[in-house]
Amino acid sequence: MVFTWRFCRQATAGLLLAGLVSTTGAALAPVQAEEPEWQHASALNGTPKYGPDVEHFDYVNPAAPKGGSVRLASSGGFDTFNFLPPKGSRAPGIDLIYESLMEASLDEETISAAYGVLADGLRYPEDYSWVEYRLNPDAKWHDGKPVTAEDVIWSFEKSIELDPQRKFYFQNVVKSEIVGDRTVRFTFDVSGNRELPKIMGQLLILPKHWWEGTDEAGKPRDISSTTLEPPLGSGPYRLKSFSPNRQVVYERVEDYWGKDLPIRVGTNNIDEIRYVSFLDDAVQFEAFKGDQYDFHVERSSSQWAKRYNFPAVKDGRVVKEIFPDRSRGVMQGFFLNLRRDKFQDPLVRRALNYAYDFETTNEIVSANLLKRVNSYFSGTELASSGLPEGKELEILEEVRDLVPPEVFTEEYTNPIGGSPENVRANLREAVKLLRQAGFELKDRKMIDPKTGEQFTIEFLYRDKASERTLLPYSKNLEAIGIKPVLRLVDTSQFINRIRSRDFDTTVLAIGQSLSPGNEQREYWGSESADNASSANYAGIKNPAIDKLIDKVIFAEDRETLVAATHALDRVLLWNHYVVPQFYVDETRTARWNRFGHPEKMPEYSTGFPTIWWYDADKAAATEAIK
């Protein structure tokens, strides 16, 4: 699962042995359930791939050399190292200094397996009504003090106190407590939610003693405020130096307490990680070409196809490499703000999809390297297709009266453009739908007869490169009488307007893990629609979707989870909340040839820079060529 802060939102599974009945004479002792056993790891389905005695994971090189440096790019600048309150712009890479109780592997066949980091074990009952985490006795902060159960509880309480998003996500936790010298328990207000025990393990833990102390000037620290004071962590890196809004440098901790953990062996091999901030993607790419940073993930298909002909690529100093992307699904598109009256009618929303000519844009702008989004879980087995049947149909029958009838009778498909004939037909259909919704086409303007005003859509965006897609879409909208307004703003304005829901439409992407669960409430649930900190950007309030989200969350096995997700996907699609754009099912990378990676790479990540290493010989050759 993907989110704006480091939580994977993946589910977990457990086993509780039933108690035995014993007798003493004629008296019968009450039946008592045995305490659940401690586990070194957890998995949503089946058994975790790696056992408690494994020394390292398959996708690392345990003998990888340590040393060197890497420069990475970020955009938009930063003004705080405190990631907890939703204030300011957090420094890139700040997660490197912190750790969670448990962490997911990168190659798990069982999907959603997590292994101990700050915790060396967890346990929970078969009804998933609570979970306990036992801290690793070796876990230490960078000042040498131990990580304590009190740190865990304090971190959780501050998370839900200061961040409405986290408070919403952890709403099922009704009690957090210390139940042993190094054991914490989280109790839930529901049972049967297999994901809840797991997501508690992905909470980033902060040092209570540091945050409740004073800075060098003797001023008390404030966890609720932004700060540029280098914070204390427990992770494999510490903050070395920084320049606000420009760059931040992290250095590897030589005596890092967790370096011998199975999930850490062969990782964090690079001594120094530097993040450099750039104003926009165009400036950033030119900086990469000029050897101002080392590793670039190319998100523009047009750029990938047309702009990698510079000298460093031709002579081998820059290496292009594609990695399969099997770790996530995605919905990327024009999110329509349902808080605006003009987008309330699904006929209007559907009409806007007919005006979008993906095929022509893909051919002209992106060299046909993109795939059209046709699901909220595009690129995964969780994407719906065909007509509902079997268990999915059974689930949908429970909300039949609350969903569009097409859910049961038609396979969802996007309009197909790509030729003048198709585009004209699609635009005629768009006009037809808008008229059905009550609008009128007068003097080549789409008019709302109630107000006499032309239908206007403001497109909010922060990267000028977006205009490659926006301009042809705008031209089609103008052809059916809609007035497009392109509004380019800086990153701060963009974030503020999205948070305040002050937009008509903007391009957003919601990433999905292979194990959807509680975060679906955050994305599409009615309760999150009016929460300014939520990821329910469209403002969806739909009782059928709420019920289907619960079906996903409380699925008892993988088969039911997939069926429920298909049902949710289908209902989201047929409500036309988003004009779907495009996706790629691979990660396109380019790097200055100074690094090595394991021969067997993980299935679900590039792992850069975590499992890579600095190769001094390659670096020397690169410099010699230069």
XYZ file of C-alpha atoms in Angstrom:
626
model
C 0.000 0.000 0.000
C 1.170 3.445 -0.858
C 0.726 6.580 1.175
C 2.251 10.025 1.693
C 4.040 8.862 4.830
C 5.963 5.655 5.394
C 3.262 3.122 6.093
C 2.754 0.124 3.824
C -0.800 -0.675 5.015
C -0.392 -4.372 4.476
C -2.328 -7.100 6.245
C -1.152 -9.844 8.561
C -2.192 -13.304 9.676
C -1.869 -15.270 12.899
C -2.600 -18.542 14.660
C -4.096 -19.169 18.106
C -4.277 -22.695 19.558
C -7.495 -23.421 21.381
C -7.269 -24.255 25.105
C -7.861 -27.817 26.293
C -10.472 -28.802 28.848
C -9.082 -30.392 31.995
C -10.904 -32.074 34.864
C -10.155 -32.489 38.555
C -12.572 -34.947 40.086
C -16.102 -33.839 39.274
C -15.167 -30.182 38.824
C -14.714 -28.865 35.328
C -12.170 -26.055 34.894
C -13.205 -23.149 32.662
C -11.953 -23.233 29.092
C -9.109 -20.748 28.582
C -7.426 -19.838 25.354
C -3.681 -20.214 25.364
C -1.589 -17.136 24.888
C -0.751 -16.608 21.215
C 2.819 -17.491 20.339
C 5.445 -14.912 19.503
C 6.350 -14.689 15.821
C 9.487 -13.281 14.208
C 7.491 -12.133 11.162
C 3.977 -11.943 9.772
C 2.381 -12.442 6.374
C -1.051 -11.834 4.916
C -1.162 -15.167 3.138
C 0.696 -18.332 4.046
C 4.046 -18.340 5.784
C 6.743 -15.654 5.574
C 9.451 -16.606 3.107
C 12.291 -16.145 5.561
C 12.492 -18.089 8.800
C 13.779 -16.870 12.177
C 17.274 -18.267 11.571
C 17.936 -16.699 8.164
C 21.122 -14.641 8.030
C 20.250 -12.406 5.092
C 17.622 -12.038 2.390
C 18.075 -13.532 -1.077
C 18.148 -10.246 -2.955
C 21.201 -8.719 -1.239
C 24.931 -9.154 -1.607
C 26.033 -9.820 1.997
C 29.627 -9.056 0.998
C 28.805 -5.731 -0.650
C 31.560 -3.182 -0.050
C 30.846 -0.200 2.160
C 31.819 3.300 1.130
C 31.359 6.009 -1.474
C 28.544 8.461 -1.948
C 25.413 8.923 -4.020
C 23.583 12.081 -5.060
C 19.807 11.951 -5.480
C 17.345 14.547 -6.728
C 14.286 16.019 -5.067
C 11.947 18.811 -6.077
C 10.296 21.699 -4.325
C 12.761 22.277 -1.482
C 12.233 21.645 2.239
C 11.930 23.592 5.483
C 11.556 20.992 8.237
C 13.011 17.746 9.567
C 9.894 17.035 11.624
C 7.718 14.710 9.541
C 4.973 14.321 12.136
C 2.759 17.433 11.915
C 1.303 18.246 8.473
C 3.192 21.513 8.310
C 5.888 22.752 5.978
C 7.810 20.678 3.447
C 9.685 17.783 5.002
C 13.292 17.117 4.059
C 13.783 14.336 1.501
C 15.299 11.175 2.924
C 14.465 11.967 6.547
C 13.106 8.417 6.924
C 16.710 7.188 6.696
C 17.340 8.175 10.300
C 14.226 6.488 11.719
C 12.933 2.950 11.955
C 9.645 1.168 12.424
C 8.854 -1.848 14.574
C 8.801 -4.090 11.506
C 9.546 -3.707 7.813
C 8.478 -5.449 4.611
C 10.838 -7.501 2.474
C 11.191 -6.725 -1.229
C 10.650 -10.176 -2.731
C 7.884 -11.795 -0.735
C 5.822 -14.375 -2.581
C 3.233 -14.456 0.201
C 2.623 -10.691 -0.236
C 2.772 -8.309 2.713
C 5.351 -10.072 4.863
C 7.150 -7.971 7.468
C 10.158 -8.716 9.633
C 11.467 -7.332 12.881
C 13.505 -4.154 13.098
C 12.942 -2.309 16.369
C 10.751 -5.219 17.438
C 12.046 -8.779 17.565
C 8.589 -10.338 17.791
C 4.844 -9.825 17.636
C 1.769 -11.769 18.597
C -1.995 -11.433 18.346
C -5.092 -13.603 18.906
C -6.987 -15.355 16.171
C -9.688 -12.656 16.139
C -7.068 -9.893 15.576
C -8.557 -7.812 18.405
C -5.148 -6.711 19.690
C -1.457 -6.975 18.935
C 1.666 -6.933 21.055
C 5.150 -5.951 19.902
C 8.272 -6.929 21.817
C 11.212 -4.563 21.413
C 14.654 -5.774 20.449
C 16.848 -5.313 23.559
C 19.737 -4.134 21.345
C 17.786 -1.264 19.741
C 19.420 2.079 20.493
C 19.167 5.708 19.562
C 22.197 7.401 18.055
C 23.017 8.904 21.469
C 23.414 5.380 22.889
C 20.191 5.328 24.891
C 17.864 2.315 24.425
C 14.671 2.458 22.414
C 11.928 1.894 24.978
C 8.323 0.823 25.098
C 7.593 4.343 26.307
C 9.038 5.702 23.045
C 6.624 3.514 21.075
C 3.514 4.562 22.976
C 4.540 8.228 22.944
C 5.192 8.109 19.177
C 1.765 6.609 18.553
C -0.035 9.100 20.787
C 1.727 12.076 19.228
C 0.994 10.755 15.745
C -2.754 10.719 16.265
C -2.683 13.950 18.259
C -0.865 16.026 15.670
C -1.872 14.567 12.321
C -5.560 14.192 11.388
C -4.571 11.801 8.612
C -2.923 9.415 11.045
C -5.735 9.852 13.549
C -8.208 8.778 10.897
C -6.077 5.854 9.802
C -5.570 4.576 13.357
C -9.163 5.216 14.406
C -9.715 1.569 15.381
C -7.041 1.697 18.090
C -8.870 2.283 21.365
C -5.997 1.586 23.749
C -2.200 1.692 23.624
C -0.267 0.531 26.679
C 2.981 -0.856 28.025
C 2.404 -4.436 29.197
C 5.962 -5.503 29.933
C 9.486 -4.218 30.306
C 9.846 -3.992 26.521
C 6.372 -4.964 25.281
C 3.555 -2.740 24.037
C -0.033 -3.644 23.236
C -2.514 -1.984 20.886
C -6.179 -2.904 21.414
C -8.761 -2.465 18.655
C -12.483 -1.730 18.738
C -13.209 -4.363 16.076
C -12.294 -7.961 15.516
C -11.647 -9.757 12.246
C -9.625 -6.935 10.682
C -6.476 -8.867 9.768
C -4.607 -5.765 8.712
C -4.754 -3.850 11.978
C -2.041 -5.818 13.817
C 0.254 -5.423 10.833
C -0.092 -1.694 10.260
C 0.837 -0.951 13.861
C 4.241 -2.428 13.135
C 4.878 0.178 10.447
C 4.664 3.131 12.835
C 7.877 5.182 12.790
C 9.250 5.485 16.312
C 10.606 8.764 17.691
C 12.792 9.383 20.786
C 10.603 10.788 23.535
C 13.538 11.880 25.679
C 15.016 13.974 22.858
C 11.808 15.683 21.808
C 10.927 16.505 25.410
C 14.407 17.923 26.000
C 15.950 21.267 25.054
C 18.037 22.422 22.103
C 21.544 23.898 22.242
C 20.104 27.282 23.210
C 18.202 25.750 26.113
C 14.835 26.169 24.416
C 12.310 23.326 24.887
C 11.704 21.373 21.663
C 8.171 21.280 20.241
C 7.098 18.119 18.402
C 4.091 20.002 17.022
C 6.213 22.542 15.137
C 8.487 22.529 12.140
C 12.195 22.508 12.902
C 15.546 22.556 11.159
C 17.395 21.210 14.169
C 18.962 17.872 13.150
C 16.834 15.285 14.970
C 17.916 12.158 16.829
C 17.212 8.810 15.186
C 17.918 5.097 15.526
C 18.356 4.147 11.865
C 21.323 3.281 9.654
C 21.935 6.953 8.777
C 22.165 10.235 10.639
C 21.841 13.777 9.345
C 25.288 15.194 8.532
C 24.678 18.633 7.004
C 22.061 20.632 5.136
C 21.150 23.854 3.390
C 17.401 24.622 3.633
C 15.532 24.226 0.343
C 18.766 23.233 -1.420
C 20.315 20.004 -0.157
C 20.534 17.614 2.774
C 23.282 15.068 3.451
C 23.035 11.855 5.482
C 25.991 9.755 6.665
C 26.064 6.040 7.445
C 26.244 5.223 11.157
C 29.352 3.070 11.604
C 28.209 1.520 14.889
C 24.555 1.162 13.840
C 22.981 -1.237 16.311
C 20.901 -3.148 13.715
C 23.517 -3.845 11.042
C 23.414 -7.622 11.701
C 19.622 -7.963 11.561
C 18.610 -10.321 8.704
C 16.642 -7.544 7.033
C 19.670 -5.205 7.224
C 22.585 -7.447 6.174
C 23.851 -6.400 2.741
C 21.944 -3.100 2.836
C 22.816 0.551 3.510
C 26.212 0.125 1.871
C 26.829 3.716 0.764
C 28.564 6.003 3.243
C 26.917 9.257 2.207
C 23.520 9.984 0.656
C 22.968 13.521 -0.606
C 19.608 14.925 -1.785
C 19.726 17.967 -4.068
C 16.573 20.034 -4.646
C 15.506 21.347 -8.069
C 12.745 23.718 -9.079
C 11.074 21.511 -11.687
C 11.515 18.375 -13.783
C 13.056 20.186 -16.737
C 15.806 21.749 -14.633
C 16.298 18.452 -12.829
C 16.869 16.463 -16.018
C 19.383 18.980 -17.332
C 21.202 18.690 -14.012
C 21.332 14.912 -14.402
C 22.819 15.265 -17.872
C 25.420 17.585 -16.366
C 26.400 15.018 -13.694
C 24.838 16.954 -10.822
C 23.231 13.825 -9.392
C 23.670 10.101 -9.972
C 20.371 8.219 -10.305
C 17.300 9.281 -12.260
C 13.905 7.596 -12.465
C 12.343 8.652 -15.761
C 8.597 9.232 -15.516
C 8.186 10.875 -18.900
C 7.792 8.376 -21.717
C 8.407 11.134 -24.227
C 11.688 12.011 -22.587
C 12.685 8.350 -22.300
C 12.095 7.835 -26.013
C 13.631 11.030 -27.342
C 16.099 12.687 -24.976
C 18.644 10.064 -23.994
C 20.991 10.738 -26.864
C 23.468 12.909 -24.981
C 27.203 12.025 -25.002
C 27.356 10.360 -21.589
C 24.814 7.738 -22.721
C 26.640 7.095 -25.978
C 30.022 6.541 -24.336
C 28.719 4.453 -21.441
C 29.129 6.892 -18.584
C 25.350 6.845 -18.141
C 23.585 3.461 -18.062
C 19.891 3.008 -18.857
C 18.187 0.082 -17.157
C 14.541 -0.971 -16.950
C 13.184 -2.878 -13.966
C 9.765 -4.585 -13.960
C 7.259 -2.923 -11.651
C 5.171 -5.613 -9.993
C 4.821 -3.976 -6.610
C 1.836 -1.718 -7.084
C -1.194 -0.693 -9.020
C -2.199 2.872 -9.698
C -5.021 5.201 -10.600
C -3.623 8.293 -12.302
C -5.949 10.758 -13.888
C -7.779 14.049 -13.768
C -9.419 13.940 -10.327
C -12.692 15.846 -10.435
C -13.612 17.759 -7.298
C -17.137 16.623 -6.446
C -17.408 19.497 -3.996
C -18.056 21.622 -7.089
C -21.697 21.463 -8.186
C -20.752 21.170 -11.860
C -19.156 17.754 -11.258
C -21.999 16.255 -9.223
C -23.711 14.612 -12.195
C -21.982 11.386 -13.356
C -23.113 12.189 -16.905
C -20.890 15.279 -16.829
C -17.967 13.302 -15.472
C -18.399 10.649 -18.141
C -18.567 13.302 -20.853
C -15.189 14.631 -19.786
C -13.683 11.196 -20.391
C -15.062 11.181 -23.937
C -13.232 14.450 -24.563
C -9.856 12.962 -23.585
C -7.982 11.463 -26.542
C -5.408 9.213 -24.906
C -4.378 7.363 -28.051
C -3.304 10.422 -30.030
C -1.457 11.911 -27.077
C 0.274 8.597 -26.441
C 1.441 8.353 -30.045
C 2.564 11.930 -30.567
C 3.893 12.807 -27.128
C 4.911 9.476 -25.585
C 6.017 7.256 -28.491
C 3.251 4.758 -27.615
C 5.081 3.755 -24.431
C 2.104 4.314 -22.129
C -0.844 2.130 -21.200
C -4.303 3.528 -20.543
C -5.494 3.317 -16.973
C -8.607 1.137 -16.950
C -8.775 0.362 -13.246
C -8.100 1.883 -9.857
C -5.596 -0.987 -9.490
C -4.111 -0.905 -12.984
C -1.322 -3.342 -13.648
C -2.257 -5.888 -10.974
C -4.498 -8.920 -10.500
C -6.734 -6.627 -8.446
C -7.982 -4.826 -11.558
C -11.539 -5.801 -12.533
C -12.309 -7.052 -16.035
C -15.156 -8.602 -17.970
C -18.473 -8.953 -16.157
C -18.709 -9.802 -12.454
C -19.129 -13.451 -11.586
C -18.647 -15.881 -8.742
C -17.712 -14.399 -5.387
C -17.374 -10.906 -6.853
C -20.953 -11.043 -8.124
C -22.162 -12.240 -4.725
C -20.517 -9.247 -3.082
C -21.974 -6.819 -5.617
C -25.471 -8.225 -5.159
C -25.412 -6.816 -1.623
C -25.194 -3.256 -3.021
C -27.136 -3.724 -6.263
C -29.653 -0.996 -5.425
C -26.866 1.506 -4.676
C -24.686 1.215 -7.781
C -25.076 2.065 -11.484
C -26.838 -0.785 -13.336
C -23.970 -0.965 -15.828
C -21.867 -2.554 -13.078
C -23.739 -5.809 -13.764
C -24.339 -5.536 -17.494
C -21.318 -3.872 -19.159
C -17.569 -4.218 -18.915
C -16.037 -0.846 -18.135
C -14.015 0.525 -21.030
C -12.605 3.953 -21.811
C -13.552 5.717 -25.042
C -11.022 5.064 -27.805
C -9.631 7.954 -29.824
C -6.579 7.946 -32.032
C -8.222 8.929 -35.332
C -10.206 11.979 -36.482
C -13.290 9.791 -36.920
C -13.095 8.376 -33.406
C -12.407 11.761 -31.851
C -15.397 13.374 -33.614
C -17.649 10.529 -32.513
C -16.419 10.816 -28.933
C -16.957 14.564 -28.853
C -20.497 14.136 -30.181
C -21.148 11.637 -27.385
C -19.714 14.093 -24.853
C -22.092 16.820 -26.042
C -24.988 14.375 -25.862
C -24.157 13.468 -22.269
C -23.789 17.116 -21.241
C -27.170 17.914 -22.742
C -28.686 15.004 -20.835
C -27.172 16.542 -17.702
C -29.024 19.810 -18.432
C -26.412 21.903 -20.217
C -27.037 23.662 -23.525
C -24.669 24.349 -26.427
C -25.202 27.955 -27.574
C -22.923 29.919 -29.853
C -20.306 27.189 -29.450
C -20.396 27.576 -25.670
C -21.615 24.936 -23.217
C -24.008 26.928 -21.044
C -25.607 26.185 -17.695
C -29.168 27.412 -18.352
C -29.713 28.039 -14.635
C -26.952 30.634 -14.459
C -26.309 31.486 -18.104
C -22.592 30.908 -17.507
C -20.253 28.904 -19.666
C -18.979 25.588 -18.283
C -15.420 26.342 -17.150
C -12.771 23.969 -15.812
C -9.586 25.148 -14.152
C -6.682 22.700 -14.454
C -4.309 23.100 -11.514
C -0.728 21.925 -12.061
C 2.823 22.630 -10.871
C 5.025 21.248 -13.639
C 5.090 22.965 -17.021
C 5.818 19.604 -18.669
C 2.206 18.661 -17.844
C 1.101 20.939 -20.655
C 2.087 18.276 -23.185
C -1.042 16.429 -22.062
C -3.156 19.379 -20.959
C -3.026 21.360 -24.201
C -4.524 18.708 -26.513
C -7.163 17.878 -23.888
C -8.013 21.578 -23.584
C -8.410 21.836 -27.360
C -11.001 19.031 -27.317
C -12.861 20.644 -24.432
C -13.028 23.923 -26.309
C -14.484 22.035 -29.278
C -17.515 21.064 -27.169
C -17.962 24.535 -25.655
C -16.140 24.072 -22.351
C -13.681 26.804 -21.346
C -10.417 25.360 -19.979
C -8.250 27.496 -17.711
C -4.668 26.274 -17.249
C -3.294 27.354 -13.872
C 0.437 26.772 -13.336
C 1.450 27.341 -9.696
C 4.522 26.663 -7.594
C 4.747 23.616 -5.336
C 3.689 25.415 -2.152
C 0.614 26.902 -3.804
C -0.269 23.558 -5.333
C -0.064 21.745 -2.004
C -2.059 24.432 -0.194
C -4.809 24.480 -2.801
C -5.095 20.694 -2.830
C -5.225 20.581 0.965
C -7.889 23.285 1.054
C -9.769 21.529 -1.796
C -9.581 24.736 -3.825
C -9.466 23.186 -7.281
C -11.686 22.013 -10.125
C -9.442 19.258 -11.378
C -5.803 18.252 -11.184
C -3.732 15.266 -12.174
C -3.074 13.001 -9.216
C -1.961 9.416 -8.774
C -3.091 7.049 -6.037
C -0.724 4.129 -5.707
C -2.076 0.790 -4.544
C -0.286 -2.093 -2.881
C -0.973 -5.709 -3.721
C -2.800 -5.990 -0.403
C -5.394 -3.196 -0.190
C -7.061 -2.619 3.152
C -7.737 0.148 5.654
C -6.212 2.882 3.484
C -9.137 2.523 1.057
C -11.231 4.436 3.590
C -8.691 7.233 3.313
C -8.862 7.253 -0.485
C -12.561 6.778 -1.227
C -14.539 6.540 2.049
C -17.329 8.958 2.955
C -15.845 9.673 6.362
C -12.644 11.053 4.824
C -14.343 13.235 2.185
C -14.531 16.318 4.411
C -11.130 15.784 6.022
C -8.734 18.317 4.517
C -5.764 16.076 5.351
C -7.177 12.988 3.681
C -6.327 11.486 0.304
C -9.997 11.526 -0.729
C -9.229 14.322 -3.158
C -12.373 13.847 -5.217
C -14.631 14.127 -2.163
C -16.376 10.784 -2.713
C -19.349 10.040 -0.468
C -21.004 6.823 -1.556
C -22.588 4.275 0.803
C -22.054 1.431 -1.665
C -18.345 2.191 -1.831
C -18.174 2.357 1.970
C -19.680 -1.114 2.184
C -17.330 -2.509 -0.429
C -14.331 -1.017 1.354
C -15.380 -2.940 4.469
C -15.574 -6.095 2.368
C -11.969 -5.515 1.355
C -10.800 -4.780 4.885
C -12.517 -7.773 6.488
C -11.734 -10.307 3.766
C -10.768 -13.592 5.410
C -8.538 -14.922 2.626
C -6.781 -13.870 -0.547
C -9.572 -15.099 -2.824
C -12.159 -12.987 -1.019
C -9.814 -9.992 -0.919
C -9.315 -10.111 -4.684
C -13.056 -10.519 -5.333
C -13.957 -7.633 -3.009
C -11.314 -5.405 -4.577
C -12.646 -6.221 -8.053
C -16.115 -5.209 -6.860
C -14.845 -1.957 -5.351
C -12.875 -1.171 -8.489
C -15.869 -1.750 -10.731
C -18.148 0.563 -8.741
C -15.525 3.304 -8.581
C -15.070 3.107 -12.349
C -18.753 3.255 -13.195
C -19.203 6.389 -11.076
C -16.663 8.218 -13.299
C -14.973 10.110 -10.472
C -11.722 10.354 -12.444
C -10.831 10.829 -16.099
C -8.238 8.025 -16.301
C -4.862 8.853 -17.772
C -2.009 6.384 -18.202
C 0.545 4.212 -16.434
C 3.637 2.133 -17.089
C 4.338 -1.277 -15.573
C 8.087 -0.847 -15.448
C 10.572 1.472 -13.774
C 12.840 3.262 -16.234
C 16.118 4.351 -14.709
C 19.302 6.052 -15.800
C 22.429 6.295 -13.662
C 25.961 7.499 -13.809
C 27.909 4.244 -13.954
C 29.400 4.248 -10.461
C 27.324 1.613 -8.692
C 26.782 -2.116 -8.525
C 23.710 -4.138 -7.633
C 23.043 -7.783 -6.733
C 22.780 -10.252 -9.566
C 19.374 -11.392 -8.320
C 17.314 -8.268 -7.866
C 14.141 -8.191 -5.727
C 10.863 -8.692 -7.552
C 9.087 -5.676 -6.142
C 11.628 -2.832 -6.087
C 14.761 -1.427 -7.694
C 16.144 -1.306 -4.166
C 18.163 1.825 -4.941
C 20.212 2.850 -3.077
C 19.465 0.522 -0.164
C 20.821 -2.744 -1.614
C 23.258 -1.200 -4.115
C 26.868 -0.227 -3.475
C 29.447 2.237 -4.704
C 31.810 0.613 -7.206
C 35.155 2.422 -7.049
C 36.469 0.815 -10.251
C 33.427 1.836 -12.277
C 33.555 5.301 -10.804
C 37.225 5.634 -11.739
C 36.523 4.487 -15.304
C 33.649 6.943 -15.589
C 35.847 9.795 -14.496
C 38.613 8.666 -16.886
C 36.208 8.732 -19.830
C 34.938 12.126 -18.765
